[in-house]
Short mmCIF file of C-alpha atoms in Angstrom, two decimals:
data_model
loop_
_atom_site.label_atom_id
_atom_site.label_comp_id
_atom_site.label_asym_id
_atom_site.label_seq_id
_atom_site.Cartn_x
_atom_site.Cartn_y
_atom_site.Cartn_z
CA MET E 1 35.19 -14.46 71.59
CA GLU E 2 32.47 -17.34 70.93
CA CYS E 3 30.52 -13.48 70.63
CA VAL E 4 32.57 -12.05 68.61
CA ARG E 5 32.43 -14.39 66.06
CA PHE E 6 28.81 -14.18 66.40
CA VAL E 7 28.64 -11.01 65.57
CA ASP E 8 31.12 -11.02 62.82
CA CYS E 9 29.04 -13.88 61.22
CA LEU E 10 25.90 -12.04 61.07
CA THR E 11 27.81 -8.92 59.45
CA ASN E 12 29.20 -11.12 56.57
CA ALA E 13 25.33 -12.11 56.23
CA LEU E 14 24.36 -9.38 56.12
CA THR E 15 26.90 -7.77 53.96
CA LEU E 16 25.90 -10.54 51.39
CA HIS E 17 22.12 -10.09 51.42
CA LEU E 18 22.60 -6.47 50.50
CA ALA E 19 25.19 -7.06 47.85
CA VAL E 20 22.27 -9.23 46.78
CA PHE E 21 19.49 -6.98 47.10
CA HIS E 22 21.70 -4.39 45.12
CA CYS E 23 22.73 -6.58 42.40
CA ALA E 24 19.04 -7.34 41.86
CA GLU E 25 17.37 -4.12 41.84
CA SER E 26 20.20 -2.92 39.44
CA CYS E 27 18.86 -5.50 37.24
CA VAL E 28 15.46 -4.47 37.28
CA ARG E 29 16.71 -1.08 36.71
CA ILE E 30 18.13 -1.86 33.69
CA PHE E 31 15.74 -5.23 32.81
CA PRO E 32 13.42 -3.13 31.03
CA THR E 33 15.74 -1.12 28.93
CA ILE E 34 17.15 -4.18 27.82
CA THR E 35 13.95 -5.43 27.06
CA GLY E 36 13.16 -2.36 24.49
CA ALA E 37 16.53 -2.77 23.31
CA VAL E 38 15.13 -5.99 22.04
CA VAL E 39 12.11 -4.68 20.81
CA VAL E 40 13.05 -2.00 18.72
CA ALA E 41 16.01 -4.41 17.91
CA ASP E 42 13.46 -7.25 16.70
CA LYS E 43 11.26 -4.22 14.66
CA SER E 44 13.56 -3.50 12.50
CA ARG E 45 14.35 -6.84 11.52
CA VAL E 46 11.24 -7.07 10.63
CA LEU E 47 10.88 -3.51 8.83
CA ALA E 48 14.39 -4.92 7.10
CA SER E 49 13.06 -8.24 6.08
CA ILE E 50 9.86 -6.51 4.34
CA LEU E 51 11.39 -3.38 2.70
CA GLY E 52 15.50 -4.40 2.66
CA SER E 53 18.69 -2.36 4.13
CA GLU E 54 20.70 -1.20 1.29
CA PRO E 55 21.76 2.61 1.86
CA VAL E 56 20.28 5.01 -0.99
CA PRO E 57 21.44 8.27 -2.80
CA SER E 58 20.39 10.79 -1.02
CA HIS E 59 19.37 12.31 -4.27
CA LEU E 60 16.70 9.40 -4.95
CA ALA E 61 15.84 8.90 -1.11
CA ARG E 62 12.49 9.93 -1.34
CA ALA E 63 11.45 8.53 -4.44
CA VAL E 64 13.07 5.21 -3.95
CA ILE E 65 11.46 4.89 -0.20
CA GLU E 66 7.84 6.08 -1.33
CA GLU E 67 8.07 3.16 -3.72
CA LYS E 68 9.49 0.25 -1.37
CA LEU E 69 6.38 1.15 1.38
CA ARG E 70 4.09 1.18 -1.53
CA ALA E 71 4.93 -1.80 -2.77
CA ALA E 72 4.84 -3.12 0.39
CA ILE E 73 1.09 -2.32 1.06
CA PHE E 74 -0.51 -2.86 -2.00
CA ASP E 75 1.55 -7.10 -1.53
CA GLY E 76 0.05 -6.88 1.68
CA ARG E 77 3.74 -7.18 3.32
CA LEU E 78 2.85 -4.23 5.48
CA PRO E 79 -1.47 -4.69 6.83
CA CYS E 80 -3.52 -2.02 7.38
CA GLY E 81 -2.56 -0.73 10.71
CA THR E 82 1.00 -1.02 11.12
CA ALA E 83 3.17 1.98 12.18
CA VAL E 84 5.09 3.26 10.21
CA ARG E 85 8.06 5.89 12.02
CA GLN E 86 10.08 8.20 10.84
CA GLN E 87 13.08 7.30 12.06
CA GLU E 88 12.69 3.90 11.83
CA LEU E 89 13.45 4.21 7.91
CA ALA E 90 16.26 6.99 8.30
CA THR E 91 18.06 4.31 10.50
CA LEU E 92 16.93 1.77 8.00
CA PHE E 93 18.03 3.22 4.77
CA GLY E 94 21.08 4.97 6.26
CA VAL E 95 19.27 8.79 5.42
CA SER E 96 17.99 11.89 7.31
CA ARG E 97 14.34 12.03 8.24
CA MET E 98 13.54 14.87 5.59
CA PRO E 99 12.87 12.29 2.60
CA VAL E 100 11.35 9.75 4.97
CA ARG E 101 8.92 12.43 5.98
CA GLU E 102 8.26 13.92 2.52
CA ALA E 103 7.95 10.02 0.86
CA LEU E 104 5.43 9.50 4.30
CA ARG E 105 2.95 12.76 3.03
CA GLN E 106 3.13 11.70 -0.57
CA LEU E 107 1.44 8.02 0.70
CA GLU E 108 -0.55 9.96 2.74
CA ALA E 109 -2.33 12.22 0.04
CA GLN E 110 -2.19 8.91 -1.45
CA GLY E 111 -4.30 7.55 0.83
CA LEU E 112 -2.14 4.44 2.06
CA LEU E 113 -1.33 6.13 5.38
CA GLU E 114 -3.41 7.80 7.89
CA VAL E 115 -2.07 9.99 10.61
CA ILE E 116 -3.55 9.30 13.97
CA GLN E 117 -3.09 11.14 17.42
CA HIS E 118 -0.79 10.14 19.80
CA LYS E 119 0.72 7.22 17.24
CA GLY E 120 1.57 9.19 13.96
CA ALA E 121 1.51 7.27 10.53
CA VAL E 122 -0.37 3.80 10.28
CA VAL E 123 -1.12 2.42 7.10
CA ALA E 124 -4.60 3.18 6.21
CA PRO E 125 -7.41 0.58 5.93
CA LEU E 126 -7.55 -0.79 2.79
CA VAL E 127 -11.66 -0.16 1.70
CA THR E 128 -13.12 2.92 3.05
CA HIS E 129 -16.36 4.65 2.48
CA ASP E 130 -14.29 6.89 -0.09
CA SER E 131 -13.56 3.82 -2.30
CA SER E 132 -16.85 3.85 -3.71
CA GLU E 133 -16.33 7.80 -4.23
CA THR E 134 -13.32 6.83 -5.87
CA TYR E 135 -14.98 3.89 -8.59
CA ALA E 136 -17.86 6.32 -9.08
CA LEU E 137 -15.82 9.55 -10.57
CA ARG E 138 -14.25 6.46 -12.44
CA ILE E 139 -16.97 5.56 -13.89
CA LEU E 140 -17.75 9.57 -15.11
CA LEU E 141 -14.53 10.02 -16.60
CA GLU E 142 -12.86 7.44 -17.87
CA SER E 143 -16.78 6.65 -19.56
CA GLU E 144 -15.85 10.70 -21.97
CA ALA E 145 -11.85 9.42 -22.28
CA LEU E 146 -13.24 5.87 -23.48
CA ARG E 147 -15.67 8.27 -25.82
CA LEU E 148 -13.51 10.81 -27.65
CA SER E 149 -10.43 7.73 -27.82
CA VAL E 150 -11.86 4.92 -29.68
CA PRO E 151 -12.31 7.38 -32.75
CA ARG E 152 -8.77 7.62 -33.20
CA LEU E 153 -7.39 4.46 -31.71
CA GLN E 154 -4.83 2.37 -33.78
CA SER E 155 -3.24 -0.47 -34.33
CA GLU E 156 -0.28 0.31 -31.54
CA ASP E 157 -2.69 0.70 -29.27
CA PHE E 158 -4.37 -2.30 -29.14
CA GLU E 159 -1.27 -4.09 -29.44
CA GLN E 160 -0.03 -2.30 -25.95
CA ALA E 161 -3.54 -3.36 -24.35
CA ARG E 162 -2.99 -6.52 -25.33
CA ARG E 163 0.12 -7.31 -24.29
CA CYS E 164 -1.03 -5.71 -20.86
CA ILE E 165 -4.10 -8.19 -20.79
CA ASP E 166 -1.93 -11.05 -21.75
CA ALA E 167 0.99 -10.39 -18.83
CA LEU E 168 -2.07 -10.07 -16.38
CA GLU E 169 -3.25 -13.04 -16.92
CA GLN E 170 0.59 -14.83 -15.62
CA GLU E 171 1.13 -12.21 -13.64
CA THR E 172 0.95 -12.57 -9.22
CA ASP E 173 2.49 -9.75 -7.62
CA TYR E 174 -0.25 -6.70 -6.96
CA THR E 175 2.39 -4.00 -8.07
CA GLU E 176 3.20 -5.17 -10.76
CA ILE E 177 -0.91 -6.22 -11.87
CA SER E 178 -1.84 -2.56 -10.61
CA ARG E 179 0.64 -1.55 -12.11
CA LEU E 180 -0.41 -3.58 -15.89
CA ASN E 181 -4.11 -2.15 -15.55
CA ARG E 182 -3.43 0.79 -15.66
CA LEU E 183 -1.13 0.90 -17.97
CA PHE E 184 -3.90 -1.56 -19.88
CA HIS E 185 -6.43 1.32 -19.23
CA LEU E 186 -4.69 4.45 -20.46
CA ALA E 187 -3.94 2.30 -23.42
CA LEU E 188 -7.05 3.05 -24.74
CA TYR E 189 -8.16 6.45 -23.38
CA ALA E 190 -4.54 7.61 -25.20
CA LYS E 191 -5.98 9.72 -27.74
CA ALA E 192 -9.03 11.64 -26.25
CA GLY E 193 -7.32 14.44 -26.73
CA ASN E 194 -7.58 16.27 -23.50
CA LYS E 195 -4.34 16.41 -20.98
CA ARG E 196 -6.97 17.71 -18.24
CA LEU E 197 -9.26 14.61 -18.82
CA LEU E 198 -5.99 12.56 -18.93
CA ARG E 199 -4.10 13.49 -15.83
CA LEU E 200 -7.29 13.12 -13.63
CA VAL E 201 -7.94 9.57 -14.99
CA ASP E 202 -4.81 8.67 -14.25
CA GLU E 203 -4.57 10.11 -11.11
CA GLY E 204 -8.08 8.43 -10.36
CA LEU E 205 -6.04 4.99 -11.47
CA ARG E 206 -3.57 5.40 -9.10
CA GLU E 207 -5.36 5.95 -6.26
CA GLU E 208 -7.78 2.53 -7.15
CA GLU E 209 -4.07 0.74 -6.96
CA ARG E 210 -4.63 1.31 -2.73
CA PHE E 211 -7.94 -1.36 -3.10
CA LEU E 212 -6.97 -3.47 -6.51
CA ARG E 213 -5.84 -6.41 -4.31
CA PHE E 214 -9.21 -5.92 -1.98
CA ASN E 215 -10.89 -6.98 -5.53
CA LEU E 216 -9.03 -9.61 -7.15
CA GLN E 217 -8.15 -11.03 -3.91
CA PHE E 218 -11.20 -11.13 -1.21
CA MET E 219 -13.66 -10.27 -3.81
CA GLY E 220 -12.52 -12.98 -6.11
CA LEU E 221 -13.16 -10.81 -9.74
CA GLY E 222 -9.18 -11.38 -11.05
CA LYS E 223 -10.21 -13.72 -13.87
CA LEU E 224 -13.83 -11.57 -14.16
CA ALA E 225 -11.89 -8.71 -14.81
CA GLN E 226 -9.62 -10.09 -17.34
CA ASP E 227 -12.67 -11.35 -19.18
CA ASP E 228 -14.18 -7.45 -18.98
CA HIS E 229 -10.40 -6.55 -20.28
CA ARG E 230 -10.86 -8.33 -23.70
CA GLU E 231 -14.36 -7.15 -24.54
CA LEU E 232 -13.74 -4.04 -23.67
CA LEU E 233 -10.89 -4.55 -26.19
CA GLN E 234 -13.01 -6.08 -28.51
CA ALA E 235 -15.54 -3.43 -28.72
CA THR E 236 -12.36 -0.46 -29.31
CA ILE E 237 -10.77 -2.19 -32.24
CA ASP E 238 -13.99 -2.59 -33.70
CA ALA E 239 -14.68 0.84 -33.21
CA ASN E 240 -18.18 -0.03 -31.58
CA VAL E 241 -18.41 3.44 -28.96
CA GLU E 242 -21.55 2.78 -27.55
CA LEU E 243 -20.77 -0.74 -26.78
CA ALA E 244 -17.29 0.34 -25.46
CA VAL E 245 -18.26 2.49 -23.23
CA THR E 246 -20.72 0.58 -21.93
CA LEU E 247 -18.89 -2.75 -21.43
CA LEU E 248 -16.23 -0.31 -18.86
CA HIS E 249 -19.50 0.84 -16.84
CA GLN E 250 -20.05 -2.39 -15.78
CA HIS E 251 -17.16 -3.28 -15.97
CA LEU E 252 -16.57 -0.69 -13.37
CA GLN E 253 -19.98 -1.50 -11.61
CA ARG E 254 -18.40 -4.90 -10.45
CA GLY E 255 -15.58 -3.19 -7.85
CA LEU E 256 -18.03 -0.78 -7.14
CA ASP E 257 -20.75 -2.94 -6.14
CA ALA E 258 -17.81 -4.97 -4.59
CA ILE E 259 -16.95 -2.54 -2.40
CA SER E 260 -20.19 -1.31 -1.42
CA ARG E 261 -21.12 -5.28 -0.25
CA TYR E 262 -18.29 -5.47 1.86
CA LEU E 263 -19.33 -1.95 2.85
CA ALA E 264 -22.66 -3.06 4.01
CA ARG E 265 -22.03 -5.69 5.78
CA ARG E 266 -18.64 -4.93 8.04
CA GLY E 267 -21.66 -1.81 8.72
CA GLY E 268 -24.25 -4.42 9.63
CA LYS E 269 -21.51 -6.39 12.31
#
């Protein structure tokens, strides 16, 4: 009898041990799934806090997603190296992957995103060697546009440029600063009379937006840039073409020099 009771106790203990083992094994299998879900949920919440999560109409999806991502890249909410995944964005905005894919392609073409093997689209570096080339090309194109435009500018053009400067001195949002900076320059080039030249100038100004924040924030050129703008505006009001072109060249050269110094320091590390 004692032997039977001993066997029963041993059997019960073994059964309990096996039950605990299987429970633990199930937890091990489930835990990675739970952990992954938590990580995805956390990333989705972070992305929603940056971009918002309001559904967008399907016919506007590409433009809205592109603009939201561009703004977040410009003001630093999406730092360099951040992965930008199609499915996460599609889920966030309640759209298919097609408009997301088109938006990402546009941003890649603008140099704001780059595609890395095995990682997908990520936010591109703020400043690259291409930035120097962009500024050098801007000097050539914008100098010619200004030279052609100055003799034809009217009081309304000067007033529009002045309003842009006044707004720039008060603005702190880098997306809006980029827009106002572009509008200021275009106001002075508007009467160039060469549509192809103005298209190229506008493309250069839009591309420059990706590292305008670098020049204003990291290189401290903000106040100096507005001083340059006011001097440039006065030269155009005075119809002094050569002085205006010289001032524009100096203004753009400051940005080129800042980028060149930064790249040289980074290359030496």
